[in-house]
Amino acid sequence: MHRIRLLATAFGAATLLPLAAIAAPDWPDHLRDDATAFHAAVQASHPGPVDPANPQFAAHLDAGLARALARADGVTDFAGYWWAMREFQAGFDDGHVQLSTNDGAPELPTRWPGFLTRWSGTAHVVATRLDAPDLPPVGARLVACDGIAAEALAADRIGRVRGRWHLEAQRVSHGGRLFLDAGDPWAPPPSHCRFAYAGREKDVALTWRTLDNETLSTHFAATRALHGTTTGVRTPTAGQLWIAAASFDADADADALNTLLRALDDTARVGDARQVVLDLRGNGGGSSHWSREIARRLWGDAALAALPPTESRVDWRVDAANLEAIREFGGMLRAQPDPDAELLHWVEVIDRGMSEALARGDELWRHPVDAEKAAAQVDARPRALGTGVPVYVLADAGCASACLDALDLWLPLGAIHVGGETSADTVYMDIRQQPLPSGLATASIPMKVYRGRSRGHNEPYRPTHAWTGDFADESALSAWIAGLAKTAPEAGAR
């Protein structure tokens, strides 16, 4: 089955109001209107409210709206509006239910106490700081702030508005936000914190100061053990074929990804490789089409066909807005000079099936099991990899969505996951965009649900070999993986 990040649909765009026309924003009303519209879009378009396998979803959705509406009377500015909406969104614990600000929305001034922490895997430790004597040193472990234990503080200040705080990937990606203050009225910044370092504990009084965007970017980067790769095929060392995909986003990166596929069409180059690295550092997903095409060029179509059949099925939520989004995506494909025939077939199957289900008044429509067979590749590709050549998938906490689909496919083919623990996703996916009435924000709504997926709900992948160094150091990673290949020559022999 495909996973696609769809383009923003024009459906509902008439609800937008030009921000310039809002002389004195009524923040309580904006929150009420947008939270209600967000709730309505999920209620109408998301599979969850009608999913028999998730009977608690509807009550959870209603509770999220009730919490947001209860916040409204206390909202006096954009920050209050935004953090109440983010709390609503985060409550789904779903990376596909998203919320983003639109152009023209007010900016949120950010403050910090002169240092930021990171999640080390066991604790929150100082990662970066100003050169000032009153600040805790790099490496100091946070014990508590204002009497609240470090992890409880992080769960409230970050997890409450980011969601999925139980995931290691979320803590790695967002742990650096613990000492950033962007005006959340329900998580005021602490005033005194206790740190442990040099065999003792010390109380530190925090002085909060303005943080400009450039300084924020520099210091926040130091809190994340993440580094995006550069899409392309390269040979960092003799015999090592390095295949890097920074994303699988067909909208933004199609040219680079098509260039990568053309490079892999050189079967002699692939066949000469003594080891292969599939580099997915920072890959946040997009379309599962790309990972399948990479697999075809490495392992060949026969290996893909020989994989054990899965019991997974897909149900789409039947809704006019979802159908409009599918049709808009199809229009975008047809406008391309050389549209992908498989994707077009996929769109046409959904268009026809959902249209008929909508006419019948159905709530869910089952994607036909044999629909993909009609779109089977006619240009069967042979295996290009040499016998016994190990294949390593380098992934980190940034791996999400269609990046996880890549591991779903490549690992059963014999690849070995190295690097770091990935992110995770729910069984709800393929998002469409829903503008909210205020014009301040846009919500992303999943339209389909997987049944019987082998990887569980919000279940990450954990590496066979963990990398503890700098994910930005490609040379060091290359040497480390080369060493793994020497100690396990049989790996990836399938």
Short mmCIF file of C-alpha atoms in Angstrom, two decimals:
data_model
loop_
_atom_site.label_atom_id
_atom_site.label_comp_id
_atom_site.label_asym_id
_atom_site.label_seq_id
_atom_site.Cartn_x
_atom_site.Cartn_y
_atom_site.Cartn_z
CA MET A 1 0.00 0.00 0.00
CA HIS A 2 1.06 3.54 -0.62
CA ARG A 3 1.56 6.28 1.91
CA ILE A 4 1.27 9.76 0.44
CA ARG A 5 1.47 13.23 1.93
CA LEU A 6 -1.20 15.02 -0.05
CA LEU A 7 -1.17 18.60 -1.19
CA ALA A 8 -3.23 21.18 0.66
CA THR A 9 -6.75 20.99 -0.67
CA ALA A 10 -8.76 24.00 -1.68
CA PHE A 11 -11.75 22.52 0.15
CA GLY A 12 -12.69 24.85 2.96
CA ALA A 13 -10.39 27.66 1.81
CA ALA A 14 -13.33 30.05 1.65
CA THR A 15 -13.38 30.07 5.43
CA LEU A 16 -10.10 31.97 5.60
CA LEU A 17 -10.20 35.55 6.78
CA PRO A 18 -7.41 37.97 5.80
CA LEU A 19 -5.42 38.69 8.94
CA ALA A 20 -4.87 42.29 7.87
CA ALA A 21 -8.60 42.82 8.25
CA ILE A 22 -8.53 41.82 11.92
CA ALA A 23 -7.94 45.13 13.68
CA ALA A 24 -8.33 43.86 17.23
CA PRO A 25 -8.22 40.06 17.37
CA ASP A 26 -10.75 38.44 19.66
CA TRP A 27 -8.47 35.70 20.92
CA PRO A 28 -11.10 33.79 22.93
CA ASP A 29 -13.37 33.65 19.87
CA HIS A 30 -10.51 32.62 17.61
CA LEU A 31 -9.72 29.75 19.94
CA ARG A 32 -13.36 28.67 20.19
CA ASP A 33 -13.91 28.87 16.42
CA ASP A 34 -10.70 27.11 15.43
CA ALA A 35 -10.91 24.41 18.09
CA THR A 36 -14.50 23.70 17.05
CA ALA A 37 -13.52 23.59 13.37
CA PHE A 38 -10.55 21.32 14.14
CA HIS A 39 -12.87 19.01 16.05
CA ALA A 40 -15.40 19.03 13.20
CA ALA A 41 -12.76 18.21 10.57
CA VAL A 42 -11.47 15.28 12.60
CA GLN A 43 -15.03 14.14 13.29
CA ALA A 44 -15.90 14.18 9.58
CA SER A 45 -12.65 13.12 7.88
CA HIS A 46 -10.53 11.08 10.32
CA PRO A 47 -11.17 7.31 10.50
CA GLY A 48 -10.89 7.37 14.30
CA PRO A 49 -14.43 8.48 15.20
CA VAL A 50 -15.93 5.55 13.26
CA ASP A 51 -13.12 3.02 13.82
CA PRO A 52 -14.56 -0.07 15.55
CA ALA A 53 -11.03 -0.98 16.67
CA ASN A 54 -10.69 2.31 18.58
CA PRO A 55 -13.96 2.85 20.45
CA GLN A 56 -12.43 5.42 22.82
CA PHE A 57 -11.36 7.78 20.03
CA ALA A 58 -14.61 9.78 19.86
CA ALA A 59 -14.69 10.43 23.61
CA HIS A 60 -11.03 11.44 23.53
CA LEU A 61 -11.74 13.85 20.67
CA ASP A 62 -14.63 15.44 22.57
CA ALA A 63 -12.50 15.76 25.72
CA GLY A 64 -9.81 17.58 23.74
CA LEU A 65 -12.34 20.10 22.46
CA ALA A 66 -13.80 20.59 25.93
CA ARG A 67 -10.34 21.29 27.34
CA ALA A 68 -9.60 23.84 24.59
CA LEU A 69 -12.93 25.61 25.08
CA ALA A 70 -12.35 25.73 28.83
CA ARG A 71 -9.08 27.56 28.14
CA ALA A 72 -10.78 30.20 25.96
CA ASP A 73 -11.96 32.62 28.65
CA GLY A 74 -8.40 32.98 29.93
CA VAL A 75 -6.83 33.66 26.53
CA THR A 76 -5.64 37.24 26.01
CA ASP A 77 -3.13 36.96 23.16
CA PHE A 78 -1.88 34.79 20.32
CA ALA A 79 0.34 32.77 22.65
CA GLY A 80 -2.65 31.66 24.69
CA TYR A 81 -4.58 30.77 21.53
CA TRP A 82 -1.66 28.86 20.05
CA TRP A 83 -0.69 26.79 23.08
CA ALA A 84 -4.30 25.83 23.76
CA MET A 85 -4.58 24.64 20.15
CA ARG A 86 -1.25 22.82 20.40
CA GLU A 87 -2.43 21.07 23.55
CA PHE A 88 -5.55 19.92 21.66
CA GLN A 89 -3.44 18.64 18.75
CA ALA A 90 -0.84 16.97 20.98
CA GLY A 91 -3.55 15.08 22.82
CA PHE A 92 -3.99 12.78 19.81
CA ASP A 93 -0.44 11.41 20.33
CA ASP A 94 -0.26 11.13 16.56
CA GLY A 95 2.46 12.62 14.40
CA HIS A 96 0.06 12.76 11.46
CA VAL A 97 -2.46 14.99 13.25
CA GLN A 98 -0.59 18.24 12.85
CA LEU A 99 -1.11 21.95 13.35
CA SER A 100 0.92 24.70 11.67
CA THR A 101 0.74 28.48 11.61
CA ASN A 102 -0.07 30.28 8.37
CA ASP A 103 1.86 33.16 6.83
CA GLY A 104 0.86 36.35 8.59
CA ALA A 105 0.23 34.76 11.98
CA PRO A 106 1.89 36.65 14.85
CA GLU A 107 5.34 35.52 15.90
CA LEU A 108 5.96 34.25 19.40
CA PRO A 109 8.90 35.99 21.09
CA THR A 110 11.13 33.42 22.75
CA ARG A 111 13.11 33.70 25.99
CA TRP A 112 15.70 31.50 27.68
CA PRO A 113 17.75 31.58 30.88
CA GLY A 114 21.07 31.56 29.03
CA PHE A 115 21.33 27.78 28.66
CA LEU A 116 19.46 24.83 27.12
CA THR A 117 19.34 21.18 28.10
CA ARG A 118 19.06 18.02 26.01
CA TRP A 119 17.70 14.55 26.67
CA SER A 120 20.69 12.23 27.16
CA GLY A 121 18.70 9.00 27.20
CA THR A 122 18.53 8.95 30.99
CA ALA A 123 18.37 12.60 32.08
CA HIS A 124 18.08 16.23 31.02
CA VAL A 125 21.59 17.68 30.90
CA VAL A 126 22.94 21.10 29.97
CA ALA A 127 23.92 21.04 26.29
CA THR A 128 24.76 24.65 25.51
CA ARG A 129 25.10 27.93 27.42
CA LEU A 130 26.30 31.48 27.41
CA ASP A 131 29.71 32.21 28.85
CA ALA A 132 28.49 33.40 32.23
CA PRO A 133 29.64 32.37 35.74
CA ASP A 134 26.16 32.03 37.23
CA LEU A 135 24.97 29.35 34.77
CA PRO A 136 25.26 25.57 35.23
CA PRO A 137 28.11 24.00 33.22
CA VAL A 138 27.65 21.86 30.13
CA GLY A 139 26.92 18.31 31.25
CA ALA A 140 25.18 19.32 34.49
CA ARG A 141 22.13 17.14 35.20
CA LEU A 142 18.81 18.82 35.95
CA VAL A 143 17.31 17.56 39.21
CA ALA A 144 14.23 19.73 39.67
CA CYS A 145 12.78 23.21 39.20
CA ASP A 146 10.56 25.00 41.71
CA GLY A 147 10.14 21.68 43.52
CA ILE A 148 9.02 19.79 40.38
CA ALA A 149 11.17 16.81 39.34
CA ALA A 150 12.92 17.19 35.99
CA GLU A 151 10.92 14.60 34.08
CA ALA A 152 7.56 15.82 35.41
CA LEU A 153 8.57 19.34 34.39
CA ALA A 154 9.48 18.17 30.89
CA ALA A 155 6.24 16.24 30.51
CA ASP A 156 4.25 19.36 31.33
CA ARG A 157 6.29 21.99 29.50
CA ILE A 158 7.01 19.89 26.38
CA GLY A 159 5.06 16.65 26.28
CA ARG A 160 1.71 18.33 26.95
CA VAL A 161 2.00 20.42 23.76
CA ARG A 162 4.10 18.06 21.61
CA GLY A 163 2.53 14.67 22.36
CA ARG A 164 4.00 11.14 22.23
CA TRP A 165 6.31 11.96 25.13
CA HIS A 166 6.78 8.26 25.83
CA LEU A 167 8.83 7.98 22.63
CA GLU A 168 12.59 8.32 22.83
CA ALA A 169 12.52 10.11 19.47
CA GLN A 170 10.27 12.85 20.85
CA ARG A 171 12.58 13.42 23.81
CA VAL A 172 15.63 13.53 21.55
CA SER A 173 13.94 15.87 19.06
CA HIS A 174 12.22 18.21 21.49
CA GLY A 175 14.02 17.86 24.82
CA GLY A 176 15.88 21.09 24.08
CA ARG A 177 12.64 23.04 24.48
CA LEU A 178 12.54 22.57 28.25
CA PHE A 179 14.16 25.96 28.91
CA LEU A 180 12.52 27.87 26.07
CA ASP A 181 9.64 30.16 26.99
CA ALA A 182 7.27 31.18 24.17
CA GLY A 183 4.47 32.52 26.31
CA ASP A 184 2.55 29.35 27.18
CA PRO A 185 0.30 30.66 30.00
CA TRP A 186 -0.28 27.13 31.32
CA ALA A 187 3.43 26.37 31.68
CA PRO A 188 5.08 29.49 33.16
CA PRO A 189 8.88 29.41 33.15
CA PRO A 190 10.54 28.19 36.36
CA SER A 191 12.46 30.60 38.56
CA HIS A 192 14.86 28.30 40.48
CA CYS A 193 16.38 24.98 39.42
CA ARG A 194 18.69 22.46 41.03
CA PHE A 195 21.51 20.88 39.02
CA ALA A 196 23.91 18.05 39.86
CA TYR A 197 27.52 18.25 38.71
CA ALA A 198 31.04 17.69 40.07
CA GLY A 199 29.67 15.42 42.78
CA ARG A 200 27.31 17.99 44.29
CA GLU A 201 23.99 19.71 43.73
CA LYS A 202 23.57 23.45 43.32
CA ASP A 203 20.53 25.75 43.13
CA VAL A 204 20.50 28.21 40.24
CA ALA A 205 18.27 31.29 40.05
CA LEU A 206 17.09 31.73 36.46
CA THR A 207 17.13 35.08 34.70
CA TRP A 208 14.99 34.91 31.58
CA ARG A 209 16.17 36.96 28.59
CA THR A 210 15.07 37.49 24.99
CA LEU A 211 16.44 35.06 22.42
CA ASP A 212 16.68 36.13 18.78
CA ASN A 213 15.98 33.61 16.02
CA GLU A 214 19.60 33.21 14.92
CA THR A 215 20.84 32.55 18.44
CA LEU A 216 17.91 30.22 19.06
CA SER A 217 18.72 28.21 15.93
CA THR A 218 22.38 27.86 16.89
CA HIS A 219 21.81 26.80 20.48
CA PHE A 220 18.81 24.58 19.81
CA ALA A 221 20.80 22.59 17.24
CA ALA A 222 23.24 21.71 20.03
CA THR A 223 20.42 20.00 21.95
CA ARG A 224 19.51 17.50 19.23
CA ALA A 225 21.44 14.36 18.32
CA LEU A 226 20.02 14.66 14.81
CA HIS A 227 21.45 15.59 11.46
CA GLY A 228 19.77 15.53 8.07
CA THR A 229 21.58 13.87 5.21
CA THR A 230 21.97 15.09 1.61
CA THR A 231 20.02 13.14 -0.99
CA GLY A 232 22.22 11.35 -3.51
CA VAL A 233 24.41 8.34 -4.23
CA ARG A 234 28.08 8.48 -3.28
CA THR A 235 31.07 6.28 -2.45
CA PRO A 236 32.67 7.57 0.76
CA THR A 237 35.17 4.70 0.83
CA ALA A 238 36.16 1.97 -1.59
CA GLY A 239 33.44 -0.65 -1.96
CA GLN A 240 30.85 1.23 0.12
CA LEU A 241 27.80 2.46 -1.78
CA TRP A 242 26.10 5.22 0.21
CA ILE A 243 22.49 5.87 -0.82
CA ALA A 244 21.06 8.88 1.02
CA ALA A 245 17.48 10.14 1.06
CA ALA A 246 16.93 13.26 3.16
CA SER A 247 13.18 12.86 2.68
CA PHE A 248 10.61 11.04 0.58
CA ASP A 249 8.63 14.21 -0.08
CA ALA A 250 7.50 14.17 -3.70
CA ASP A 251 6.47 17.83 -3.56
CA ALA A 252 9.80 19.24 -2.41
CA ASP A 253 12.40 16.64 -3.35
CA ALA A 254 11.17 14.81 -6.44
CA ASP A 255 14.05 16.03 -8.63
CA ALA A 256 16.73 14.87 -6.18
CA LEU A 257 14.96 11.53 -5.61
CA ASN A 258 14.56 10.87 -9.33
CA THR A 259 18.25 11.65 -9.80
CA LEU A 260 19.02 9.13 -7.05
CA LEU A 261 16.94 6.46 -8.80
CA ARG A 262 18.69 7.12 -12.10
CA ALA A 263 22.04 6.66 -10.36
CA LEU A 264 20.85 3.28 -9.05
CA ASP A 265 19.86 2.29 -12.58
CA ASP A 266 23.61 1.82 -13.08
CA THR A 267 23.51 -1.88 -12.20
CA ALA A 268 27.27 -2.23 -12.59
CA ARG A 269 27.84 0.39 -9.90
CA VAL A 270 25.39 -1.33 -7.57
CA GLY A 271 26.84 -4.75 -8.38
CA ASP A 272 30.38 -3.63 -7.57
CA ALA A 273 29.41 -2.55 -4.04
CA ARG A 274 30.81 -4.65 -1.20
CA GLN A 275 28.46 -3.04 1.30
CA VAL A 276 25.48 -0.69 0.98
CA VAL A 277 24.31 2.04 3.35
CA LEU A 278 20.76 3.37 3.05
CA ASP A 279 21.10 6.70 4.84
CA LEU A 280 17.80 8.04 6.20
CA ARG A 281 19.14 10.53 8.75
CA GLY A 282 16.48 13.17 9.39
CA ASN A 283 14.05 11.67 6.87
CA GLY A 284 10.59 12.72 8.05
CA GLY A 285 8.72 10.78 5.37
CA GLY A 286 6.56 11.67 2.40
CA SER A 287 5.66 8.93 -0.09
CA SER A 288 6.42 5.21 0.30
CA HIS A 289 6.78 5.06 -3.50
CA TRP A 290 10.45 6.03 -3.26
CA SER A 291 11.56 3.34 -0.82
CA ARG A 292 9.92 0.68 -2.96
CA GLU A 293 11.65 1.98 -6.09
CA ILE A 294 15.00 1.90 -4.28
CA ALA A 295 14.30 -1.68 -3.17
CA ARG A 296 13.49 -2.73 -6.74
CA ARG A 297 16.85 -1.39 -7.94
CA LEU A 298 18.80 -3.19 -5.21
CA TRP A 299 17.06 -6.50 -4.50
CA GLY A 300 14.96 -6.80 -7.67
CA ASP A 301 11.27 -7.43 -8.22
CA ALA A 302 11.51 -11.16 -7.58
CA ALA A 303 12.73 -10.57 -4.02
CA LEU A 304 9.88 -8.16 -3.35
CA ALA A 305 7.37 -10.63 -4.77
CA ALA A 306 8.82 -13.40 -2.58
CA LEU A 307 8.21 -11.53 0.67
CA PRO A 308 5.59 -13.23 2.86
CA PRO A 309 2.16 -11.76 2.21
CA THR A 310 0.94 -9.40 4.89
CA GLU A 311 -2.48 -9.38 6.44
CA SER A 312 -2.64 -5.60 6.36
CA ARG A 313 -5.63 -3.85 4.85
CA VAL A 314 -6.55 -0.20 4.48
CA ASP A 315 -9.85 1.50 5.24
CA TRP A 316 -10.44 5.06 4.02
CA ARG A 317 -12.75 7.48 5.80
CA VAL A 318 -15.50 8.34 3.34
CA ASP A 319 -15.85 12.10 3.24
CA ALA A 320 -16.30 14.76 0.54
CA ALA A 321 -13.25 16.72 1.70
CA ASN A 322 -11.09 13.61 1.58
CA LEU A 323 -12.31 12.80 -1.93
CA GLU A 324 -11.53 16.36 -3.02
CA ALA A 325 -7.99 16.02 -1.64
CA ILE A 326 -7.46 12.75 -3.53
CA ARG A 327 -8.70 14.35 -6.74
CA GLU A 328 -6.46 17.37 -6.30
CA PHE A 329 -3.48 15.09 -5.82
CA GLY A 330 -4.45 13.25 -9.00
CA GLY A 331 -4.65 16.56 -10.87
CA MET A 332 -1.15 17.44 -9.69
CA LEU A 333 0.14 14.09 -10.96
CA ARG A 334 -1.51 14.48 -14.36
CA ALA A 335 0.02 17.94 -14.76
CA GLN A 336 3.51 16.45 -14.58
CA PRO A 337 5.39 15.83 -17.85
CA ASP A 338 5.83 12.11 -17.06
CA PRO A 339 3.31 11.13 -14.37
CA ASP A 340 3.91 7.95 -12.42
CA ALA A 341 1.50 5.34 -13.77
CA GLU A 342 1.35 3.39 -10.51
CA LEU A 343 0.44 6.45 -8.46
CA LEU A 344 -2.17 7.49 -11.03
CA HIS A 345 -3.74 4.05 -10.88
CA TRP A 346 -3.76 4.25 -7.06
CA VAL A 347 -5.55 7.64 -7.19
CA GLU A 348 -8.10 6.40 -9.71
CA VAL A 349 -8.95 3.35 -7.60
CA ILE A 350 -9.54 5.51 -4.53
CA ASP A 351 -11.49 8.15 -6.46
CA ARG A 352 -13.84 5.56 -7.90
CA GLY A 353 -14.23 3.55 -4.71
CA MET A 354 -14.71 6.50 -2.36
CA SER A 355 -17.17 8.16 -4.75
CA GLU A 356 -19.33 5.04 -4.77
CA ALA A 357 -19.07 4.70 -0.98
CA LEU A 358 -20.03 8.35 -0.52
CA ALA A 359 -23.12 7.84 -2.68
CA ARG A 360 -24.09 4.84 -0.55
CA GLY A 361 -23.61 6.79 2.68
CA ASP A 362 -20.83 4.52 3.96
CA GLU A 363 -18.47 5.76 6.68
CA LEU A 364 -15.46 3.59 5.73
CA TRP A 365 -14.33 2.16 2.41
CA ARG A 366 -11.97 -0.84 2.16
CA HIS A 367 -9.19 -0.41 -0.40
CA PRO A 368 -9.41 -3.50 -2.65
CA VAL A 369 -6.69 -6.06 -1.96
CA ASP A 370 -6.12 -6.70 -5.66
CA ALA A 371 -6.09 -3.02 -6.66
CA GLU A 372 -2.30 -2.86 -6.59
CA LYS A 373 -1.97 -5.88 -8.86
CA ALA A 374 -3.43 -3.96 -11.78
CA ALA A 375 -0.63 -1.46 -11.39
CA ALA A 376 2.12 -4.06 -11.35
CA GLN A 377 5.41 -3.04 -12.92
CA VAL A 378 5.87 -4.33 -16.46
CA ASP A 379 9.61 -3.64 -16.53
CA ALA A 380 10.66 -6.37 -14.09
CA ARG A 381 14.02 -5.53 -12.52
CA PRO A 382 16.60 -8.19 -11.69
CA ARG A 383 18.65 -8.16 -8.50
CA ALA A 384 21.62 -5.81 -8.81
CA LEU A 385 23.22 -6.46 -5.41
CA GLY A 386 26.01 -8.99 -5.28
CA THR A 387 25.47 -12.20 -3.32
CA GLY A 388 26.05 -11.75 0.41
CA VAL A 389 26.51 -7.98 0.22
CA PRO A 390 25.43 -6.47 3.58
CA VAL A 391 22.90 -3.64 3.51
CA TYR A 392 22.63 -1.25 6.46
CA VAL A 393 19.80 1.19 7.08
CA LEU A 394 21.12 4.22 8.95
CA ALA A 395 18.18 5.84 10.74
CA ASP A 396 17.69 8.13 13.72
CA ALA A 397 14.99 9.81 15.80
CA GLY A 398 14.00 11.91 12.77
CA CYS A 399 12.76 8.83 10.89
CA ALA A 400 8.97 9.06 10.69
CA SER A 401 6.01 8.33 8.45
CA ALA A 402 7.14 6.98 5.05
CA CYS A 403 10.66 6.61 6.47
CA LEU A 404 9.23 3.95 8.78
CA ASP A 405 7.56 2.35 5.76
CA ALA A 406 11.03 2.06 4.23
CA LEU A 407 12.21 0.01 7.21
CA ASP A 408 9.00 -2.04 7.04
CA LEU A 409 10.08 -3.06 3.55
CA TRP A 410 13.88 -3.10 3.65
CA LEU A 411 14.39 -5.00 6.91
CA PRO A 412 12.45 -8.10 5.74
CA LEU A 413 14.57 -8.00 2.57
CA GLY A 414 17.66 -8.49 4.75
CA ALA A 415 18.81 -4.96 5.64
CA ILE A 416 20.09 -4.25 9.16
CA HIS A 417 19.02 -1.17 11.12
CA VAL A 418 21.92 0.79 12.60
CA GLY A 419 22.16 4.22 14.20
CA GLY A 420 19.40 5.28 16.57
CA GLU A 421 15.86 4.54 17.62
CA THR A 422 13.34 5.86 15.13
CA SER A 423 10.21 7.84 15.70
CA ALA A 424 6.87 6.03 15.44
CA ASP A 425 3.44 6.54 13.98
CA THR A 426 -0.10 5.45 14.57
CA VAL A 427 -2.15 3.36 12.15
CA TYR A 428 -3.82 6.55 10.90
CA MET A 429 -2.13 8.19 7.91
CA ASP A 430 -2.33 9.89 4.48
CA ILE A 431 -3.09 13.43 5.54
CA ARG A 432 -5.02 16.26 3.98
CA GLN A 433 -4.88 19.93 4.98
CA GLN A 434 -7.76 21.78 6.63
CA PRO A 435 -7.54 25.59 6.95
CA LEU A 436 -9.08 26.89 10.19
CA PRO A 437 -11.58 29.79 10.30
CA SER A 438 -9.31 32.44 11.86
CA GLY A 439 -6.74 32.16 9.06
CA LEU A 440 -4.06 31.71 11.71
CA ALA A 441 -3.46 27.99 11.34
CA THR A 442 -3.97 24.86 9.25
CA ALA A 443 -4.65 21.38 10.58
CA SER A 444 -3.51 18.10 9.01
CA ILE A 445 -6.06 15.29 9.13
CA PRO A 446 -5.32 11.57 8.46
CA MET A 447 -7.76 9.97 6.03
CA LYS A 448 -7.06 6.23 6.24
CA VAL A 449 -6.38 3.51 8.80
CA TYR A 450 -4.20 0.40 8.52
CA ARG A 451 -5.56 -2.94 9.69
CA GLY A 452 -3.19 -5.73 10.69
CA ARG A 453 0.05 -3.81 10.25
CA SER A 454 3.04 -5.80 11.54
CA ARG A 455 4.48 -2.75 13.33
CA GLY A 456 2.30 -1.67 16.22
CA HIS A 457 0.56 1.60 17.00
CA ASN A 458 3.27 4.20 17.88
CA GLU A 459 5.91 1.47 17.90
CA PRO A 460 9.46 2.58 16.95
CA TYR A 461 12.30 0.59 15.42
CA ARG A 462 15.34 0.05 17.64
CA PRO A 463 18.75 -0.47 15.99
CA THR A 464 20.65 -3.73 15.93
CA HIS A 465 23.81 -1.63 16.30
CA ALA A 466 23.52 1.72 18.12
CA TRP A 467 25.67 4.69 17.15
CA THR A 468 26.77 6.78 20.14
CA GLY A 469 28.78 9.38 18.24
CA ASP A 470 27.87 12.48 16.26
CA PHE A 471 25.18 11.80 13.64
CA ALA A 472 26.54 14.75 11.65
CA ASP A 473 29.90 13.05 11.14
CA GLU A 474 29.35 11.07 7.96
CA SER A 475 33.00 10.05 7.70
CA ALA A 476 32.94 8.52 11.18
CA LEU A 477 29.62 6.80 10.45
CA SER A 478 31.03 5.40 7.21
CA ALA A 479 34.08 3.97 8.99
CA TRP A 480 31.94 2.52 11.80
CA ILE A 481 29.56 0.78 9.39
CA ALA A 482 32.49 -0.51 7.35
CA GLY A 483 33.76 -2.10 10.56
CA LEU A 484 30.37 -3.69 11.21
CA ALA A 485 30.42 -5.22 7.75
CA LYS A 486 33.85 -6.74 8.36
CA THR A 487 32.72 -8.41 11.59
CA ALA A 488 29.45 -9.74 10.12
CA PRO A 489 30.05 -10.53 6.44
CA GLU A 490 26.97 -12.70 6.27
CA ALA A 491 24.65 -9.83 7.21
CA GLY A 492 22.10 -8.86 4.62
CA ALA A 493 22.89 -11.87 2.44
CA ARG A 494 19.26 -12.39 1.49
#
